[in-house]
Coordinates of C-alpha atoms and ligand atoms in Angstrom, one line a residue:
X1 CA 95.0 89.0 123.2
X2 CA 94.5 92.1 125.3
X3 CA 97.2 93.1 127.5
X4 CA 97.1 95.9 130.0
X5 CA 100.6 97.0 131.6
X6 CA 100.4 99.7 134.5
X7 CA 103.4 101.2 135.0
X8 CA 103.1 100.6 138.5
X9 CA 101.3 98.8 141.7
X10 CA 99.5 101.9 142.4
X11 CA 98.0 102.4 138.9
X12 CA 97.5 98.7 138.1
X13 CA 95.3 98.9 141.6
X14 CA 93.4 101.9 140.5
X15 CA 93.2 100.3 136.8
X16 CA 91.5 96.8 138.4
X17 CA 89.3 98.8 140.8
X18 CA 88.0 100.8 137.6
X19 CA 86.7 97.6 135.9
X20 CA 85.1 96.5 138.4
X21 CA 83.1 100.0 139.2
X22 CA 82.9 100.1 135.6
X23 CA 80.8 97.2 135.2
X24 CA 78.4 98.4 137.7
X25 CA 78.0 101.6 136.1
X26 CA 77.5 100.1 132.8
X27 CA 75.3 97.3 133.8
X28 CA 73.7 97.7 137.2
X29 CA 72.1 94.5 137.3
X30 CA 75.8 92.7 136.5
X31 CA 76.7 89.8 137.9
X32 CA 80.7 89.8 139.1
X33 CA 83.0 87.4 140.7
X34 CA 85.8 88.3 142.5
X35 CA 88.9 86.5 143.9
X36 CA 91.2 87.0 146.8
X37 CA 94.2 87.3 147.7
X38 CA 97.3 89.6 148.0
X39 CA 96.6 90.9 144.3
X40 CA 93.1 92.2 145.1
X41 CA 93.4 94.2 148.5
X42 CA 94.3 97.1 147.2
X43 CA 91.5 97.2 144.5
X44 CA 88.8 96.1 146.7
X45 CA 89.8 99.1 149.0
X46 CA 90.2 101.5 146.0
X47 CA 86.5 100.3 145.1
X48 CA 85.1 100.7 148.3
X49 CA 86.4 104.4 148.7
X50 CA 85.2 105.1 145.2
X51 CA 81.8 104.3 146.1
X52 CA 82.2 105.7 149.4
X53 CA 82.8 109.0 147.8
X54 CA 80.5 109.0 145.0
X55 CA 77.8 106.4 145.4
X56 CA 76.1 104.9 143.0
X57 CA 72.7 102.3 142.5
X58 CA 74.0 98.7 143.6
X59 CA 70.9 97.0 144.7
X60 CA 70.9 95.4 141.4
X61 CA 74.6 94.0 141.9
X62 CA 75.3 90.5 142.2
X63 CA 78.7 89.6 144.1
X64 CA 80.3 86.2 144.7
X65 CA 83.9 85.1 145.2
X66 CA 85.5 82.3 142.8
X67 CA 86.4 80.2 145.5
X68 CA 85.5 79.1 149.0
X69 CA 87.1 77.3 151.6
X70 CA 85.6 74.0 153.1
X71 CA 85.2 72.6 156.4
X72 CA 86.3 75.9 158.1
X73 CA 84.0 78.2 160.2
X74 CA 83.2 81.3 158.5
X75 CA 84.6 83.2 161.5
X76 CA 87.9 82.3 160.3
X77 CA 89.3 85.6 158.8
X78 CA 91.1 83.5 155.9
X79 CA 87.4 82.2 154.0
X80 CA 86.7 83.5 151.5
X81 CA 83.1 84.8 152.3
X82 CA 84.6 87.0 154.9
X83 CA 87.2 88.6 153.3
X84 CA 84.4 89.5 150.2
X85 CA 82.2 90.6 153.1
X86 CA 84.2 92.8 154.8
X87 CA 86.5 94.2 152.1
X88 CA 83.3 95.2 149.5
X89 CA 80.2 93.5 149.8
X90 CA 79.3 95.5 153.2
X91 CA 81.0 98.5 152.0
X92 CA 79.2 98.7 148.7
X93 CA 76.0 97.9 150.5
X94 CA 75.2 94.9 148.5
X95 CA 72.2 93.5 149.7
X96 CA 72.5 90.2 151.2
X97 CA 70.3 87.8 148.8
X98 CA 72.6 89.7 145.9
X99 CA 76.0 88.0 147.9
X100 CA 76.0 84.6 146.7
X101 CA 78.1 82.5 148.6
X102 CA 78.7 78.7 148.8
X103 CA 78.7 77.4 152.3
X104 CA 81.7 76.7 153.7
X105 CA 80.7 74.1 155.7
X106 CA 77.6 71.1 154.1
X107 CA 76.7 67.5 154.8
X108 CA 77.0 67.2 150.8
X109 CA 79.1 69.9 149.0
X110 CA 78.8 68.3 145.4
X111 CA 74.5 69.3 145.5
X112 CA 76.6 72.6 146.9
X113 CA 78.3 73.0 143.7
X114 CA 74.9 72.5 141.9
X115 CA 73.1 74.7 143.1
X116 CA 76.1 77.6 143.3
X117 CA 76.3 77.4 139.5
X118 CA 72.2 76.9 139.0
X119 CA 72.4 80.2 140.6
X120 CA 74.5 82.2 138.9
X121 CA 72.8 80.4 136.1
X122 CA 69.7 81.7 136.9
X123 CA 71.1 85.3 137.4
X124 CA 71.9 85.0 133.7
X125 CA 75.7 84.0 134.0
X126 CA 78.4 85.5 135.0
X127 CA 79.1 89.0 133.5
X128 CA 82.8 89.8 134.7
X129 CA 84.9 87.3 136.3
X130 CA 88.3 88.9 138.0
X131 CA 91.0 86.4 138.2
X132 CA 94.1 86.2 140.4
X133 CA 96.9 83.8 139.5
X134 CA 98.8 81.2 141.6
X135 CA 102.3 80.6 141.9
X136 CA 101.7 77.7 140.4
X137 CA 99.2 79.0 137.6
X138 CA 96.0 78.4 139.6
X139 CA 93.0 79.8 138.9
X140 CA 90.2 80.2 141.3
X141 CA 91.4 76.6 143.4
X142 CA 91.9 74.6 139.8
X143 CA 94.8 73.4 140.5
X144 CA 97.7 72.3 137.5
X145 CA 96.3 69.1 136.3
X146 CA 92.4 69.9 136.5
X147 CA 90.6 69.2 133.5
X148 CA 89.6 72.5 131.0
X149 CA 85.7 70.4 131.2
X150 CA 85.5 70.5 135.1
X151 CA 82.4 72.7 136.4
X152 CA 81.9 74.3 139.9
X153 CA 84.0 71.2 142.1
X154 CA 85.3 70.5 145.3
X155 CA 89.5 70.8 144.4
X156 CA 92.6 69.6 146.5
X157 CA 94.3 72.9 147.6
X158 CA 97.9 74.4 146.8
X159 CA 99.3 72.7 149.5
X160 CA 101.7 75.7 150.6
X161 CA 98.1 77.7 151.0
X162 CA 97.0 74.3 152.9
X163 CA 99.9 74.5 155.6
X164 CA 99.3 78.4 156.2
X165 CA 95.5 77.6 156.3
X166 CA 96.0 74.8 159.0
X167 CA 98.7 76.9 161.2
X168 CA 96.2 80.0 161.2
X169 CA 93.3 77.4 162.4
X170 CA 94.6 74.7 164.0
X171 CA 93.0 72.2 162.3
X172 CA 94.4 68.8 162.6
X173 CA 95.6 66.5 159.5
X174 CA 92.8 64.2 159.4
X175 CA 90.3 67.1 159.1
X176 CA 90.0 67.9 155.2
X177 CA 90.2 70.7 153.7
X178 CA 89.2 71.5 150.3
X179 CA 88.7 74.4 147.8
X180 CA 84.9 75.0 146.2
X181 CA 85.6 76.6 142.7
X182 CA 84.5 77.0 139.6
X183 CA 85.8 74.7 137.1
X184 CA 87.4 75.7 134.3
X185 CA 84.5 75.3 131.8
X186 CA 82.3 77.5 134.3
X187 CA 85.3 80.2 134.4
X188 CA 85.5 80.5 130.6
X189 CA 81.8 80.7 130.4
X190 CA 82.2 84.0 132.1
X191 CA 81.4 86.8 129.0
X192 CA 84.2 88.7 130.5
X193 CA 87.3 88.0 132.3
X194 CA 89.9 90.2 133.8
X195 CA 93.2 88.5 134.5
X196 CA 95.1 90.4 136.9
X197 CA 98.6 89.7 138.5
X198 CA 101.5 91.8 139.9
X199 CA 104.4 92.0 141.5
X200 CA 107.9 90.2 139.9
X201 CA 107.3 87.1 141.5
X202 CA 104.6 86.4 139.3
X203 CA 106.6 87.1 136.0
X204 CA 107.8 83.7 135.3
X205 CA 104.2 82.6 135.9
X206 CA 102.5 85.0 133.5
X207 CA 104.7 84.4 130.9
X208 CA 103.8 80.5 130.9
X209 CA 100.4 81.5 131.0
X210 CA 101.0 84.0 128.1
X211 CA 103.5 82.7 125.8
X212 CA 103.5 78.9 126.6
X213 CA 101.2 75.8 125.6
X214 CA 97.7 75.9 126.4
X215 CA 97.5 73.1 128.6
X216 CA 96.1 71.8 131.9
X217 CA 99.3 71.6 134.0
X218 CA 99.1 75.4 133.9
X219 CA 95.0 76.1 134.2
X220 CA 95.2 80.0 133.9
X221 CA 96.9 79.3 129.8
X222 CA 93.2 78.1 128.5
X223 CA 92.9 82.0 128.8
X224 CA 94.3 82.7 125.6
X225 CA 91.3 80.8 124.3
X226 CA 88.6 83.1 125.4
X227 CA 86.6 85.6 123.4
X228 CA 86.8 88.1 126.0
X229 CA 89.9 88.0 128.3
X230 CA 92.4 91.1 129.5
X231 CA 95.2 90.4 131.2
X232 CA 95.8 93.2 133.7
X233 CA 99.4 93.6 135.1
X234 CA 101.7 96.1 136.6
X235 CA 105.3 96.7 135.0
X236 CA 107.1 93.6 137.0
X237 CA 104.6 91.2 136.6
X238 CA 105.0 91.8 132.5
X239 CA 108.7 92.0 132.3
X240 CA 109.0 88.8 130.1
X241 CA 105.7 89.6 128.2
X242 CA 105.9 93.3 127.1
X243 CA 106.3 92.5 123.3
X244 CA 102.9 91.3 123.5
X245 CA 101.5 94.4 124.3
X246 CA 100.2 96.2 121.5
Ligands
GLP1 C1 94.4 81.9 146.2 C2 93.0 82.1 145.8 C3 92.9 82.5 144.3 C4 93.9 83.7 144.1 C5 95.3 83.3 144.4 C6 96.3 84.4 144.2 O1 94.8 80.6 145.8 N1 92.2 81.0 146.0 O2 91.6 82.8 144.0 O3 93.8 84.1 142.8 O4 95.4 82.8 145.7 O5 96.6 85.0 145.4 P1 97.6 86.2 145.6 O6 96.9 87.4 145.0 O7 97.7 86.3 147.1 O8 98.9 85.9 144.9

């Protein structure tokens, strides 16, 4: 298992934003999926003002997010396409046929699914996935409970991210809402994954995800089983894991 500590917030920031740039350096044509969230402001910005300052060649890049909202506009600041928009897809000047994006609103979001993964497939899979973890140890939307064979679905959200989404938007009850993601088995078809997670409310959680079963009521442990995973974390975020750090 690879496990990163940073000592801090500031250097586990600068550390994610670095493997993401790094990819991009040593692959131009790399394909990357990001997540949002809390845990990935920073790094985006960090990103950003890296390439800001010394650009580099992304027309080759291939951005998309992990996750997408349904049945929302995509004026509303909270989806998912937005936020990757405005935090590093614009800034990066990632052209816009490289910034895959499901919709966030379709008559029929299963062919959605579909064709999201048929085109990452055809961009030759994904090269670097970043992760985020939930409270609850989510991954992307795969909430506890999702099976490790599920591809790119339509999944129930968290539903303490459900009552923020519907006080920021107003939407009534009987209006669904729903999280696109990749499934599990798309996720650990990545070739690389970065696991990142900081800040001590997310110690408890890590260290189920690290030290605990591999199971499906907490989706981020089937990381232990892949090839290619780092866990990325700043010093409060690894209190309870540190003697797994080599
Ligand atoms: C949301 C996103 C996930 C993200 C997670 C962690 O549920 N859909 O992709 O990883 O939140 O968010 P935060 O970094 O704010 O804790």
């Amino acid at each position: 298992m690879k496990l990163t500590i940073a000592k801090n917030e500031r250097e586990f920031d600068v550390a994610a934003a670095w493997r993401i740039i790094g990819q991009m350096l040593a692959d131009p044509r790399s394909v990357i999926g990001l997540s949002t969230g809390a845990t990935t402001k920073n790094m985006h910005a960090i990103v950003s003002d890296i390439y800001t300052r010394y650009p580099f060649d992304t027309s080759k890049v291939t951005l998309f997010n992990v996750d997408e909202l349904t049945n929302l506009p995509r004026s509303y600041a909270g989806c998912c396409y937005t936020m990757i928009a405005e935090q590093i897809a614009r800034p990066l000047q990632i052209p816009e046929e490289n910034f895959i994006m499901p919709p966030t609103m379709a008559e029929d979001f299963e062919a959605e699914c579909r064709s999201f993964q048929k085109a990452l497939e055809a961009r030759g899979g994904i090269d670097l996935q970043m992760l985020g973890l939930g409270m609850n140890g989510h991954v992307g939307i795969n909430q506890p409970g999702t099976p490790f064979g599920s591809e790119t679905w339509v999944s129930p959200m968290d539903p303490i991210f459900e009552a923020r989404v519907r006080r920021e938007t107003g939407v009534p009850p009987e209006h669904a809402l729903g999280g696109l993601t990749l499934g599990i088995r798309t996720i650990m078809h990545a070739k690389r994954i970065v696991l990142i997670a900081k800040g001590a409310h997310k110690a408890g959680m890590v260290r189920e995800m690290l030290k605990g079963p591999v199971t499906e009521a907490i989706p981020a442990s089937v990381l232990q089983l892949h090839p290619n995973c780092e866990f990325l974390l700043d010093a409060d975020a690894a209190k309870y894991v540190t003697d797994l750090a080599q």
